[in-house]
Short mmCIF file of C-alpha atoms in Angstrom, two decimals:
data_model
loop_
_atom_site.label_atom_id
_atom_site.label_comp_id
_atom_site.label_asym_id
_atom_site.label_seq_id
_atom_site.Cartn_x
_atom_site.Cartn_y
_atom_site.Cartn_z
CA UNK A 1 53.62 -12.16 -34.59
CA UNK A 2 55.23 -10.33 -31.69
CA UNK A 3 59.01 -10.40 -31.50
CA UNK A 4 60.68 -10.34 -28.10
CA UNK A 5 64.34 -10.56 -27.11
CA UNK A 6 64.44 -14.33 -26.80
CA UNK A 7 61.38 -15.83 -28.45
CA UNK A 8 58.70 -15.16 -30.96
CA UNK A 9 55.15 -15.16 -29.68
CA UNK A 10 52.30 -15.92 -32.05
CA UNK A 11 49.27 -13.94 -30.88
CA UNK A 12 46.67 -16.08 -32.68
CA UNK A 13 47.63 -18.90 -30.34
CA UNK A 14 46.35 -16.82 -27.41
CA UNK A 15 43.46 -14.96 -29.00
CA UNK A 16 40.49 -16.96 -30.18
CA UNK A 17 38.99 -15.90 -33.50
CA UNK A 18 35.67 -14.12 -33.55
CA UNK A 19 32.76 -16.48 -33.87
CA UNK A 20 29.16 -15.84 -34.64
CA UNK A 21 27.24 -15.52 -31.40
CA UNK A 22 24.11 -17.21 -32.76
CA UNK A 23 24.65 -19.55 -35.72
CA UNK A 24 21.50 -20.29 -37.67
CA UNK A 25 21.02 -23.77 -36.19
CA UNK A 26 21.45 -22.89 -32.49
CA UNK A 27 19.18 -19.94 -31.76
CA UNK A 28 18.11 -19.44 -28.21
CA UNK A 29 14.42 -19.99 -27.71
CA UNK A 30 14.12 -17.94 -24.54
CA UNK A 31 15.60 -14.51 -23.95
CA UNK A 32 17.68 -14.23 -20.79
CA UNK A 33 16.55 -11.38 -18.53
CA UNK A 34 19.21 -9.69 -16.51
CA UNK A 35 18.27 -8.89 -12.93
CA UNK A 36 19.67 -5.54 -11.81
CA UNK A 37 19.13 -5.18 -8.08
CA UNK A 38 20.58 -1.66 -7.99
CA UNK A 39 18.25 -0.22 -10.65
CA UNK A 40 15.74 1.25 -8.12
CA UNK A 41 18.60 2.96 -6.26
CA UNK A 42 20.02 4.30 -9.54
CA UNK A 43 16.64 5.73 -10.51
CA UNK A 44 16.20 7.28 -7.05
CA UNK A 45 19.61 8.97 -7.24
CA UNK A 46 18.85 10.30 -10.74
CA UNK A 47 15.50 11.73 -9.58
CA UNK A 48 16.91 13.74 -6.67
CA UNK A 49 16.35 17.41 -7.38
CA UNK A 50 18.59 19.92 -5.68
CA UNK A 51 16.44 22.78 -4.36
CA UNK A 52 18.28 23.70 -1.19
CA UNK A 53 21.62 25.49 -0.73
CA UNK A 54 22.56 23.45 2.34
CA UNK A 55 21.82 20.16 0.59
CA UNK A 56 23.83 21.22 -2.46
CA UNK A 57 26.83 22.17 -0.32
CA UNK A 58 26.56 18.91 1.64
CA UNK A 59 26.51 16.80 -1.53
CA UNK A 60 29.39 18.75 -3.09
CA UNK A 61 31.51 18.19 0.02
CA UNK A 62 30.44 14.56 0.52
CA UNK A 63 31.19 13.27 -2.99
CA UNK A 64 34.86 13.85 -3.91
CA UNK A 65 35.87 15.35 -7.25
CA UNK A 66 38.66 12.80 -7.71
CA UNK A 67 39.09 9.28 -6.46
CA UNK A 68 40.80 9.43 -3.04
CA UNK A 69 42.24 5.91 -3.44
CA UNK A 70 44.36 6.58 -6.52
CA UNK A 71 48.01 6.75 -5.48
CA UNK A 72 51.54 6.64 -6.85
CA UNK A 73 53.91 4.53 -4.75
CA UNK A 74 57.21 6.37 -4.53
CA UNK A 75 60.54 5.13 -3.23
CA UNK A 76 63.57 7.44 -3.10
CA UNK A 77 61.84 9.94 -5.38
CA UNK A 78 60.99 7.39 -8.07
CA UNK A 79 57.60 5.97 -8.86
CA UNK A 80 57.69 2.21 -8.39
CA UNK A 81 53.98 1.50 -8.63
CA UNK A 82 50.56 2.96 -9.22
CA UNK A 83 47.27 2.14 -7.51
CA UNK A 84 44.47 2.75 -10.05
CA UNK A 85 41.27 4.60 -9.11
CA UNK A 86 38.93 2.16 -7.41
CA UNK A 87 35.91 4.45 -7.54
CA UNK A 88 35.05 3.31 -11.05
CA UNK A 89 34.42 -0.16 -9.66
CA UNK A 90 31.51 1.30 -7.70
CA UNK A 91 28.30 0.31 -9.52
CA UNK A 92 26.71 3.67 -8.58
CA UNK A 93 29.69 5.78 -9.68
CA UNK A 94 27.96 7.48 -12.64
CA UNK A 95 24.87 8.35 -10.64
CA UNK A 96 26.87 9.82 -7.75
CA UNK A 97 29.03 11.92 -10.07
CA UNK A 98 25.85 13.13 -11.80
CA UNK A 99 24.34 14.07 -8.44
CA UNK A 100 27.47 16.02 -7.50
CA UNK A 101 27.39 17.80 -10.87
CA UNK A 102 23.73 18.78 -10.38
CA UNK A 103 24.56 20.12 -6.90
CA UNK A 104 27.45 22.21 -8.25
CA UNK A 105 25.26 23.51 -11.08
CA UNK A 106 22.60 24.54 -8.57
CA UNK A 107 25.17 26.41 -6.50
CA UNK A 108 26.42 28.31 -9.56
CA UNK A 109 23.15 28.95 -11.39
CA UNK A 110 20.67 29.53 -8.57
CA UNK A 111 22.85 30.73 -5.69
CA UNK A 112 25.54 32.53 -7.68
CA UNK A 113 28.22 30.91 -5.54
CA UNK A 114 31.84 30.33 -6.51
CA UNK A 115 32.50 26.58 -6.58
CA UNK A 116 36.28 26.81 -6.85
CA UNK A 117 36.63 25.48 -3.30
CA UNK A 118 34.76 22.25 -4.22
CA UNK A 119 37.03 21.35 -7.14
#
């Protein structure tokens, strides 16, 4: 039970209890296959090997370190709202961040370059 200023709210009224996903009498006969249309692109991005200094610098500059869309909305010096990072809604976010990391690692390990300017 959650107590507020005016009323009491009973959470079980809003949250359904956990149920068994497959009771013994209603098993699915056929497995549902999920179709992932972006899987070939994900695999291609994961297989890219960084072997060129120019390519590594280009990738490090192209993919930002932080989401550029995340903002605090300020009015008269006070924060009145926050726009969350939208980059995590990108279905290829993990692969792109991994590619950027591999590019930065190449610049440090193979080229001996300082990557402070890319962070």
